[in-house]
Coordinates of N, CA and C in Angstrom, one line a residue:
Chain A
S23 N 15.3 12.9 7.1 CA 14.6 11.9 6.2 C 13.1 12.0 6.1
Q24 N 12.8 11.9 5.1 CA 11.2 11.4 4.7 C 10.7 10.8 5.9
K25 N 9.2 11.4 6.3 CA 8.6 10.9 7.3 C 7.3 10.9 7.0
I26 N 6.3 10.1 7.3 CA 4.9 10.0 7.3 C 4.3 9.8 8.5
E27 N 3.3 10.4 8.9 CA 3.1 10.1 10.5 C 1.3 10.2 10.4
Q28 N 1.0 9.0 10.7 CA -0.8 9.0 11.0 C -0.7 8.6 12.4
N29 N -1.8 9.0 13.0 CA -2.2 8.9 14.4 C -2.0 7.4 14.8
S30 N -1.4 7.0 15.8 CA -1.2 5.4 15.9 C -2.1 4.8 16.9
E31 N -2.7 5.8 17.7 CA -4.0 5.6 18.7 C -5.1 5.1 17.9
A32 N -5.9 4.3 18.3 CA -7.1 3.9 17.6 C -8.1 5.0 17.7
L33 N -9.0 5.2 16.7 CA -10.0 6.2 16.7 C -11.4 5.6 17.0
N34 N -11.9 5.8 18.1 CA -12.9 5.0 18.4 C -14.1 6.1 18.2
I35 N -15.3 5.8 17.6 CA -16.5 6.7 17.2 C -17.6 6.1 17.2
Q36 N -18.6 6.9 17.5 CA -20.2 6.5 17.5 C -20.7 6.4 16.1
E37 N -21.5 5.4 16.0 CA -22.2 5.1 14.6 C -22.9 6.6 14.3
G38 N -22.7 7.2 13.1 CA -23.4 8.1 12.8 C -22.5 9.5 12.6
K39 N -21.5 9.3 13.6 CA -20.6 10.8 13.6 C -19.7 10.5 12.4
T40 N -18.9 11.6 12.4 CA -17.8 11.8 11.5 C -16.6 11.5 12.1
A41 N -15.6 10.9 11.3 CA -14.5 10.3 11.6 C -13.3 11.1 10.7
T42 N -12.5 11.8 11.6 CA -11.5 12.6 10.8 C -10.1 11.9 11.2
L43 N -9.2 11.6 10.1 CA -7.8 11.2 10.2 C -7.0 11.9 9.8
T44 N -5.8 12.0 10.1 CA -4.9 12.9 9.9 C -3.4 12.0 9.3
C45 N -2.9 12.7 8.0 CA -1.8 12.1 7.7 C -0.6 13.5 7.4
N46 N 0.1 13.3 8.3 CA 1.0 14.4 8.1 C 2.5 14.0 7.6
Y47 N 3.2 14.9 6.9 CA 4.5 14.2 6.3 C 5.5 15.5 6.4
T48 N 6.8 15.2 6.7 CA 7.9 16.2 6.6 C 9.0 15.8 5.4
N49 N 9.6 16.8 5.0 CA 10.8 16.6 4.2 C 10.2 15.6 3.2
Y50 N 9.0 16.3 2.3 CA 8.5 15.6 1.4 C 7.7 16.7 0.7
S51 N 7.7 16.6 -0.8 CA 6.9 17.3 -1.8 C 5.9 16.2 -2.6
P52 N 5.0 15.6 -2.1 CA 4.3 14.6 -2.6 C 3.5 15.3 -3.6
A53 N 3.5 14.6 -4.8 CA 2.8 14.8 -6.0 C 1.4 14.3 -5.9
Y54 N 1.4 13.1 -5.4 CA 0.2 12.3 -5.4 C 0.0 11.7 -3.9
L55 N -1.1 11.9 -3.6 CA -1.6 11.2 -2.1 C -2.8 10.2 -2.3
Q56 N -2.5 9.0 -1.6 CA -3.9 7.9 -2.1 C -4.2 7.6 -0.5
W57 N -5.4 7.2 -0.2 CA -6.0 6.6 0.9 C -6.4 5.2 0.6
Y58 N -6.1 4.2 1.4 CA -6.6 2.9 1.3 C -6.9 2.7 2.7
R59 N -8.1 1.2 2.7 CA -8.5 0.8 3.7 C -8.1 -0.5 3.8
Q60 N -7.7 -1.0 5.0 CA -7.1 -2.4 5.1 C -7.8 -3.0 6.4
D61 N -8.2 -4.3 6.0 CA -9.0 -5.1 7.0 C -8.1 -6.0 7.4
P62 N -8.3 -6.8 8.7 CA -7.3 -7.7 9.6 C -7.0 -8.8 8.4
G63 N -5.7 -8.9 8.1 CA -5.3 -10.4 7.3 C -5.6 -10.1 6.2
R64 N -5.8 -9.1 5.3 CA -6.2 -8.9 3.7 C -5.4 -7.6 3.3
G65 N -5.4 -7.4 2.2 CA -4.6 -6.4 1.6 C -5.4 -5.2 1.6
P66 N -4.5 -3.9 1.5 CA -5.4 -2.6 1.5 C -6.2 -2.7 0.0
V67 N -7.3 -1.9 0.2 CA -8.2 -1.5 -0.8 C -8.2 -0.1 -0.9
F68 N -7.9 0.5 -2.4 CA -8.2 1.9 -2.7 C -9.1 2.5 -2.4
L69 N -9.1 3.9 -1.8 CA -10.3 4.5 -1.6 C -10.4 5.8 -2.5
L70 N -9.3 6.7 -2.2 CA -9.4 8.0 -3.0 C -7.7 8.4 -3.3
L71 N -7.8 9.2 -4.4 CA -6.5 9.7 -4.9 C -6.8 11.4 -5.0
I72 N -5.9 12.0 -4.7 CA -5.8 13.4 -4.9 C -4.4 14.0 -5.0
R73 N -4.3 14.7 -5.8 CA -3.2 15.4 -6.6 C -2.5 16.6 -6.0
E74 N -1.4 17.0 -5.9 CA -1.0 18.3 -5.2 C -1.6 19.5 -5.4
N75 N -2.1 19.4 -6.7 CA -3.0 20.9 -7.4 C -4.4 20.6 -6.8
E76 N -4.9 19.8 -5.9 CA -6.4 19.7 -5.8 C -6.2 20.0 -4.4
K77 N -7.4 20.5 -3.8 CA -7.6 20.9 -2.5 C -8.5 19.7 -1.6
E78 N -9.4 19.3 -2.7 CA -10.3 18.3 -2.0 C -10.9 17.6 -3.0
K79 N -11.4 16.1 -2.5 CA -11.9 15.3 -3.3 C -13.1 14.3 -2.3
R80 N -14.1 14.0 -3.1 CA -15.1 13.3 -2.4 C -15.4 12.3 -3.3
K81 N -15.9 11.1 -2.5 CA -16.4 10.0 -2.8 C -17.4 9.6 -1.9
E82 N -18.8 9.5 -2.2 CA -19.8 9.1 -1.4 C -19.8 9.7 -0.2
R83 N -19.6 9.0 0.9 CA -19.2 9.3 2.1 C -17.7 9.8 3.0
L84 N -17.0 9.7 1.8 CA -15.8 10.1 2.0 C -15.3 11.1 1.5
K85 N -14.4 12.0 2.3 CA -13.6 13.2 1.8 C -12.3 13.3 2.0
V86 N -11.4 13.7 1.3 CA -9.9 13.9 1.6 C -9.7 15.3 1.2
T87 N -8.7 16.0 1.8 CA -8.3 17.1 1.5 C -6.6 17.0 1.6
F88 N -5.9 17.9 1.0 CA -4.6 17.8 0.8 C -4.0 19.4 0.8
D89 N -3.5 19.7 2.2 CA -2.6 21.0 2.3 C -1.3 21.2 2.3
T90 N -0.7 21.4 1.2 CA 0.7 21.4 0.9 C 1.4 22.3 1.7
T91 N 0.7 23.3 2.0 CA 1.4 24.2 2.9 C 1.4 23.6 4.4
L92 N 0.6 23.3 4.9 CA 0.6 22.4 6.3 C 1.4 21.2 6.3
K93 N 1.8 20.5 5.0 CA 2.1 19.1 4.9 C 1.2 18.2 5.5
Q94 N -0.1 18.4 5.3 CA -0.9 17.1 5.8 C -2.3 16.8 4.9
S95 N -2.7 16.0 5.0 CA -4.0 15.1 4.4 C -5.0 14.9 5.5
L96 N -6.1 15.4 5.5 CA -7.3 15.0 6.4 C -8.2 14.0 5.4
F97 N -8.5 13.0 6.3 CA -9.4 11.9 5.6 C -10.8 11.9 6.5
H98 N -11.8 12.0 5.9 CA -13.3 12.3 6.7 C -14.2 10.7 6.2
I99 N -14.7 10.4 7.2 CA -15.8 9.3 6.8 C -17.0 9.9 7.4
T100 N -18.0 10.5 6.8 CA -19.1 11.2 7.4 C -20.5 9.7 7.7
A101 N -21.3 10.3 8.5 CA -22.3 9.2 8.8 C -21.6 7.5 8.9
S102 N -20.7 7.6 9.8 CA -19.8 6.5 10.0 C -20.7 5.2 10.4
Q103 N -20.4 4.1 9.7 CA -21.2 3.0 10.1 C -20.1 1.8 10.7
P104 N -20.8 1.0 11.5 CA -19.7 -0.3 11.8 C -18.9 -0.8 10.9
A105 N -19.6 -0.9 9.8 CA -18.7 -1.5 8.5 C -17.7 -0.8 7.9
D106 N -17.5 0.7 8.8 CA -16.4 1.3 8.3 C -15.1 1.0 9.4
S107 N -15.3 0.2 10.3 CA -14.3 -0.2 11.2 C -13.3 -1.0 10.4
A108 N -12.0 -0.6 10.4 CA -10.7 -0.9 9.7 C -9.7 -0.1 9.9
T109 N -8.4 -0.2 9.5 CA -7.3 0.4 9.1 C -7.4 1.3 8.1
Y110 N -7.0 2.5 8.3 CA -6.6 3.6 7.1 C -5.4 4.0 6.9
L111 N -4.9 3.7 5.6 CA -3.4 4.1 5.2 C -3.5 5.5 4.2
C112 N -2.4 6.1 4.4 CA -2.3 7.1 3.5 C -1.0 6.5 2.7
A113 N -0.8 7.3 1.5 CA 0.6 6.9 0.7 C 0.9 8.0 -0.2
L114 N 2.2 8.4 -0.1 CA 2.5 9.3 -1.2 C 3.4 8.9 -1.6
S115 N 3.4 9.8 -2.9 CA 4.6 9.5 -4.2 C 5.0 11.1 -4.6
T116 N 6.2 11.1 -4.7 CA 6.5 12.3 -5.4 C 7.1 12.3 -6.9
D117 N 6.7 11.1 -7.5 CA 7.1 11.3 -8.8 C 5.7 10.4 -9.4
S118 N 5.6 10.3 -10.7 CA 4.5 9.7 -11.4 C 4.8 8.1 -11.6
W119 N 5.9 7.6 -11.2 CA 6.0 6.2 -11.5 C 5.6 5.2 -10.7
G120 N 4.8 5.5 -9.9 CA 4.2 4.7 -8.6 C 4.9 4.1 -7.4
K121 N 5.9 4.8 -7.4 CA 6.6 4.6 -6.1 C 6.0 5.4 -5.0
F122 N 5.3 4.7 -3.9 CA 4.8 5.3 -3.1 C 5.2 4.8 -1.5
Q123 N 5.2 5.7 -0.7 CA 5.6 5.6 0.8 C 4.3 5.6 1.5
F124 N 4.3 4.4 2.2 CA 3.1 4.4 3.3 C 3.1 5.1 4.6
G125 N 2.1 5.3 5.1 CA 2.3 5.8 6.6 C 1.6 4.2 7.2
A126 N 1.9 4.3 8.7 CA 1.5 3.3 9.2 C 0.1 2.7 9.5
G127 N -0.7 3.7 9.5 CA -2.2 3.6 9.4 C -2.9 4.0 10.6
T128 N -4.1 4.4 10.5 CA -4.9 4.3 11.8 C -6.1 3.7 11.9
Q129 N -6.3 2.9 13.0 CA -7.5 2.0 13.2 C -8.6 2.7 13.6
V130 N -9.7 2.7 13.0 CA -10.9 3.3 13.2 C -11.9 2.2 13.8
V131 N -12.7 2.6 14.9 CA -13.6 1.5 15.4 C -15.0 2.3 15.6
V132 N -15.9 2.0 15.0 CA -17.3 2.6 14.9 C -18.2 1.7 15.7
T133 N -18.6 2.2 16.8 CA -19.5 1.4 17.6 C -21.0 1.9 17.5
P134 N -21.8 0.8 17.4 CA -23.5 1.1 17.1 C -23.9 1.9 18.6
Chain B
D13 N -13.7 -13.1 -11.9 CA -13.5 -11.4 -11.6 C -12.1 -11.3 -11.6
G14 N -11.7 -10.2 -12.3 CA -10.4 -9.9 -12.3 C -9.8 -9.6 -10.9
G15 N -8.4 -9.9 -10.6 CA -7.9 -9.7 -9.2 C -6.5 -10.2 -9.2
I16 N -5.8 -10.4 -8.0 CA -4.5 -10.5 -7.9 C -4.7 -11.8 -6.9
T17 N -3.9 -12.8 -7.0 CA -4.1 -14.1 -6.5 C -2.4 -14.1 -5.9
Q18 N -2.3 -14.1 -4.5 CA -1.1 -14.4 -4.1 C -1.2 -16.0 -3.3
S19 N -0.1 -16.4 -3.1 CA -0.1 -17.8 -2.6 C 1.2 -18.3 -2.3
P20 N 1.5 -19.1 -1.4 CA 0.7 -19.4 -0.4 C 0.1 -18.4 0.5
K21 N -0.9 -18.6 1.6 CA -1.5 -17.5 2.3 C -0.5 -17.4 3.6
Y22 N 0.0 -18.6 3.9 CA 1.0 -19.0 5.0 C 2.3 -19.6 4.6
L23 N 3.3 -19.4 4.8 CA 4.5 -20.0 4.5 C 5.5 -19.8 5.4
F24 N 6.3 -21.2 5.6 CA 7.2 -21.1 6.6 C 8.5 -21.5 6.3
R25 N 9.5 -21.0 6.8 CA 11.0 -20.9 6.1 C 11.9 -21.5 7.1
K26 N 12.7 -22.5 6.7 CA 13.7 -22.9 7.9 C 15.0 -22.1 7.4
E27 N 15.8 -21.8 8.5 CA 17.2 -21.0 8.5 C 17.8 -21.5 7.4
G28 N 18.4 -20.6 6.5 CA 19.1 -20.8 5.3 C 18.6 -21.3 4.2
Q29 N 17.4 -21.2 4.0 CA 16.4 -21.5 3.1 C 15.8 -20.6 2.2
N30 N 15.8 -20.6 0.9 CA 15.4 -19.8 -0.1 C 13.7 -20.0 -0.1
V31 N 13.0 -19.0 -0.3 CA 11.4 -19.5 -0.3 C 10.9 -18.3 -1.5
T32 N 10.0 -19.1 -2.4 CA 9.4 -18.0 -3.4 C 7.7 -17.7 -3.1
L33 N 7.4 -16.6 -3.2 CA 6.2 -16.0 -3.0 C 5.4 -15.8 -4.3
S34 N 4.4 -16.5 -4.7 CA 3.9 -16.2 -5.9 C 2.7 -15.2 -5.9
C35 N 2.9 -14.4 -6.9 CA 1.8 -13.4 -7.3 C 1.2 -13.3 -8.8
E36 N 0.1 -13.7 -8.9 CA -0.3 -13.7 -10.3 C -1.7 -12.5 -10.6
Q37 N -1.6 -11.8 -11.6 CA -3.0 -10.9 -11.8 C -3.3 -11.3 -13.0
N38 N -4.9 -11.1 -13.3 CA -5.4 -11.1 -14.7 C -6.4 -9.7 -14.8
L39 N -5.6 -8.6 -14.2 CA -6.2 -7.3 -14.5 C -5.4 -6.7 -15.8
N40 N -4.8 -7.3 -16.3 CA -3.6 -6.7 -17.7 C -3.2 -5.5 -17.2
H41 N -2.7 -5.5 -16.0 CA -1.9 -4.4 -15.6 C -0.3 -4.2 -15.9
D42 N 0.1 -3.5 -16.0 CA 1.7 -3.3 -16.7 C 2.6 -3.5 -15.4
A43 N 2.0 -2.7 -14.6 CA 2.8 -2.4 -13.3 C 2.6 -3.3 -12.3
M44 N 3.6 -3.9 -11.5 CA 3.5 -4.8 -10.2 C 4.4 -4.4 -9.3
Y45 N 4.2 -4.7 -7.9 CA 4.7 -4.1 -7.0 C 4.9 -5.7 -5.9
W46 N 5.9 -5.4 -5.1 CA 6.0 -6.0 -3.9 C 6.4 -5.3 -2.6
Y47 N 5.4 -5.5 -1.6 CA 5.8 -4.4 0.0 C 5.9 -5.8 0.9
R48 N 6.4 -5.2 2.0 CA 6.4 -6.0 3.1 C 6.0 -5.0 4.3
Q49 N 5.1 -5.6 5.2 CA 4.4 -4.7 6.1 C 4.9 -5.9 7.4
D50 N 5.2 -4.8 8.1 CA 5.6 -5.3 9.8 C 4.7 -4.6 10.5
P51 N 4.3 -5.1 11.9 CA 3.3 -4.6 12.8 C 3.7 -3.1 13.1
G52 N 2.9 -2.2 13.2 CA 3.0 -1.1 13.8 C 4.0 0.0 12.5
Q53 N 4.1 -0.7 11.5 CA 4.9 -0.1 10.1 C 4.1 0.1 8.9
G54 N 4.4 1.1 8.5 CA 4.0 1.2 7.0 C 4.4 0.2 6.1
L55 N 3.6 -0.1 4.9 CA 4.1 -0.9 4.0 C 5.5 -0.2 3.1
R56 N 6.5 -1.3 3.1 CA 8.0 -0.9 2.6 C 7.9 -1.4 1.3
L57 N 8.3 -0.9 0.2 CA 8.6 -1.2 -1.2 C 9.6 -2.2 -1.3
I58 N 9.6 -3.3 -1.9 CA 10.7 -4.1 -2.0 C 11.4 -4.1 -3.5
Y59 N 10.6 -4.4 -4.2 CA 10.7 -4.0 -6.1 C 9.5 -3.7 -6.5
Y60 N 9.7 -3.4 -7.5 CA 8.6 -2.9 -8.6 C 9.1 -2.9 -10.2
S61 N 8.1 -3.0 -10.8 CA 8.2 -3.4 -12.3 C 7.2 -2.8 -13.3
Q62 N 7.4 -2.1 -14.1 CA 6.6 -1.4 -14.7 C 6.3 -2.0 -16.3
I63 N 7.2 -3.0 -16.5 CA 7.1 -3.8 -17.9 C 7.7 -4.9 -17.6
V64 N 7.4 -5.9 -18.6 CA 7.7 -7.4 -18.7 C 9.3 -7.1 -18.9
N65 N 10.2 -8.0 -18.2 CA 11.8 -8.3 -18.1 C 12.4 -7.0 -17.5
D66 N 11.7 -6.2 -16.8 CA 12.3 -5.0 -16.2 C 12.0 -4.6 -15.0
F67 N 12.8 -4.7 -14.0 CA 12.4 -4.3 -12.6 C 13.3 -3.3 -11.9
Q68 N 12.8 -2.9 -10.8 CA 13.8 -1.8 -10.3 C 13.7 -2.1 -8.7
K69 N 14.6 -2.0 -8.2 CA 14.9 -2.0 -6.5 C 13.8 -1.0 -6.0
G70 N 13.2 -1.5 -4.8 CA 12.7 -0.3 -3.9 C 13.4 0.1 -2.7
D71 N 12.8 0.3 -1.7 CA 13.6 1.0 -0.4 C 14.1 -0.1 0.3
I72 N 13.8 -1.5 0.4 CA 14.2 -2.8 1.0 C 14.7 -3.9 0.3
A73 N 15.4 -3.6 -0.9 CA 15.4 -4.9 -1.8 C 16.7 -5.8 -1.2
E74 N 17.5 -5.5 -0.1 CA 18.5 -6.3 0.1 C 17.9 -7.6 0.6
G75 N 18.3 -8.9 -0.1 CA 18.0 -10.3 0.5 C 16.8 -10.6 -0.3
Y76 N 16.3 -10.0 -1.2 CA 15.2 -10.2 -2.2 C 15.7 -10.5 -3.4
S77 N 15.0 -11.2 -4.4 CA 15.1 -11.0 -5.8 C 13.8 -11.3 -6.3
V78 N 13.5 -10.9 -7.5 CA 12.1 -11.0 -8.3 C 12.7 -11.3 -9.8
S79 N 11.4 -11.8 -10.8 CA 11.5 -11.7 -12.0 C 10.4 -11.4 -12.5
R80 N 10.4 -11.0 -14.1 CA 9.1 -10.5 -14.5 C 9.2 -10.8 -16.0
E81 N 8.9 -12.4 -15.8 CA 9.0 -12.8 -17.3 C 7.6 -13.0 -18.2
K82 N 6.7 -12.7 -17.6 CA 5.3 -12.7 -18.1 C 4.5 -11.2 -17.4
K83 N 3.8 -10.8 -18.3 CA 3.0 -9.8 -17.6 C 2.1 -10.0 -16.4
E84 N 1.8 -11.4 -16.1 CA 0.5 -11.4 -15.3 C 1.4 -12.1 -13.9
S85 N 2.7 -12.2 -14.0 CA 3.3 -12.9 -12.8 C 4.5 -12.2 -12.5
F86 N 4.8 -11.9 -11.1 CA 5.8 -11.2 -10.2 C 6.2 -12.0 -9.4
P87 N 7.0 -13.3 -9.4 CA 7.4 -13.9 -8.1 C 8.3 -13.3 -7.2
L88 N 8.4 -13.5 -5.9 CA 9.3 -12.9 -5.0 C 10.2 -14.0 -4.7
T89 N 11.4 -14.0 -4.5 CA 12.1 -15.0 -3.6 C 12.7 -14.1 -2.7
V90 N 12.6 -14.9 -1.2 CA 13.2 -14.6 -0.1 C 14.3 -15.2 0.4
T91 N 15.7 -14.8 0.0 CA 16.7 -15.6 -0.1 C 17.5 -15.6 1.4
S92 N 18.3 -16.6 1.7 CA 18.8 -16.6 3.1 C 19.6 -15.5 3.3
A93 N 19.7 -14.4 2.6 CA 20.5 -13.4 2.9 C 19.6 -12.3 3.9
Q94 N 18.4 -12.3 3.6 CA 17.2 -11.7 4.2 C 17.5 -12.3 5.9
K95 N 17.8 -11.6 6.6 CA 18.0 -11.8 7.9 C 16.7 -11.7 8.9
N96 N 15.8 -11.1 8.5 CA 14.4 -10.8 9.1 C 13.4 -10.9 8.2
P97 N 13.4 -12.2 7.8 CA 12.1 -12.5 6.9 C 10.7 -12.4 7.4
T98 N 10.7 -12.6 8.5 CA 9.0 -12.8 9.2 C 8.4 -11.6 9.0
A99 N 7.5 -11.5 8.0 CA 6.5 -10.3 7.9 C 5.4 -10.8 7.0
F100 N 4.5 -10.2 6.7 CA 3.4 -9.9 5.7 C 3.6 -9.3 4.5
Y101 N 3.7 -10.3 3.5 CA 4.0 -9.7 2.0 C 3.0 -9.5 1.2
L102 N 2.8 -8.4 0.6 CA 2.0 -7.8 -0.1 C 2.3 -7.7 -1.6
C103 N 1.5 -8.2 -2.7 CA 2.0 -7.9 -4.0 C 0.8 -6.9 -4.3
A104 N 1.0 -6.2 -5.4 CA 0.1 -5.1 -6.0 C 0.1 -4.8 -7.5
S105 N -0.8 -4.4 -8.3 CA -0.9 -4.0 -9.5 C -1.2 -2.8 -10.1
S106 N -0.9 -2.0 -10.9 CA -1.5 -0.8 -11.6 C -1.3 -0.8 -12.9
I107 N -2.3 0.1 -13.6 CA -2.4 0.5 -14.7 C -1.2 1.4 -14.9
V108 N -0.3 1.3 -15.9 CA 0.8 2.4 -16.4 C -0.2 3.5 -17.4
A109 N -0.8 4.4 -16.7 CA -1.3 5.5 -17.6 C -0.3 6.4 -18.7
P110 N -0.9 7.0 -19.3 CA -0.2 8.1 -19.8 C 0.7 9.2 -19.0
T111 N -0.2 9.4 -17.9 CA 0.3 10.1 -16.8 C 1.1 9.4 -15.6
G112 N 1.3 8.3 -16.0 CA 2.2 7.5 -14.9 C 1.2 6.8 -14.0
P113 N 1.9 5.5 -13.4 CA 1.1 4.6 -12.4 C 0.8 5.2 -11.0
S114 N 1.4 6.4 -10.6 CA 1.3 6.9 -9.5 C -0.4 7.8 -9.6
N115 N -0.9 7.9 -10.8 CA -2.3 8.5 -11.0 C -3.1 7.5 -10.9
Q116 N -2.9 6.3 -10.7 CA -3.8 5.0 -10.8 C -4.0 4.4 -9.3
P117 N -5.1 3.7 -9.2 CA -4.9 3.2 -7.9 C -4.0 1.6 -8.0
Q118 N -3.7 1.4 -6.6 CA -2.9 0.1 -6.8 C -4.0 -1.0 -6.3
H119 N -4.0 -2.3 -7.0 CA -4.7 -3.3 -6.2 C -3.9 -4.4 -5.7
F120 N -4.3 -4.6 -4.6 CA -3.5 -5.5 -3.6 C -4.1 -6.9 -3.6
G121 N -3.1 -7.9 -3.6 CA -3.5 -9.2 -3.3 C -3.9 -9.6 -1.8
D122 N -4.2 -10.6 -1.4 CA -4.4 -10.6 0.2 C -3.0 -11.1 1.3
G123 N -2.2 -11.1 0.7 CA -1.1 -11.3 1.2 C -0.5 -12.9 1.5
T124 N 0.8 -12.9 1.8 CA 1.3 -13.9 2.3 C 2.2 -13.9 3.6
R125 N 1.7 -14.5 4.7 CA 2.6 -14.6 5.9 C 3.5 -15.3 6.0
L126 N 4.7 -15.0 5.9 CA 6.0 -15.8 6.2 C 6.5 -15.9 7.6
S127 N 6.8 -17.0 7.7 CA 7.3 -17.2 9.4 C 8.8 -17.9 9.1
I128 N 9.4 -17.9 10.3 CA 10.6 -18.4 10.5 C 10.5 -19.7 11.2
L129 N 10.9 -20.9 10.8 CA 10.7 -22.3 11.9 C 12.0 -22.1 12.3

């Protein structure tokens, strides 16, 4: 069956360091991969989209890579700040119709 | 400001009761979605709609129903047939671009938390 795995353990990181999150998938050939940020009690907020024919995307301090051979996406937050503390979700779609499957998310805690 | 409004924020249901969760958007988006989020699990798609008067079942549609009579509204009814309705429900919308909605970000509301009394 299709499976999306994100590290369930919280990532604790010191301010100023780079946080790296993984999103692994099995039995899947996603055409689109999105990353979202979710704060407690709130809805997810879109961060980045990457397509299957793209290797890397950047937006300000954020970078996402997509390796279809390894079946993995990496999400990087450089120069992390306490305000980056949140849960980060990856979402995959195999078609163009907006039907995504989400991972359970990884919590990031940035300490001063 | 444009966005998605979900109401109420908290909702309580008695056994055997149907309840309806509201979702309204003023983003002029064609596509709308309903997800369910349980602790430690990813969002799971309940229903989605690409256009008015049309909608499709997602991965966990049993025990739920929707309607899409207006572009800006996509209410979700949790019926008594849903045996485990306690969860955080999220509504989202997106543009349906020529390349498809998967190529666009989804905009989420702030959810409704449903509990059983």
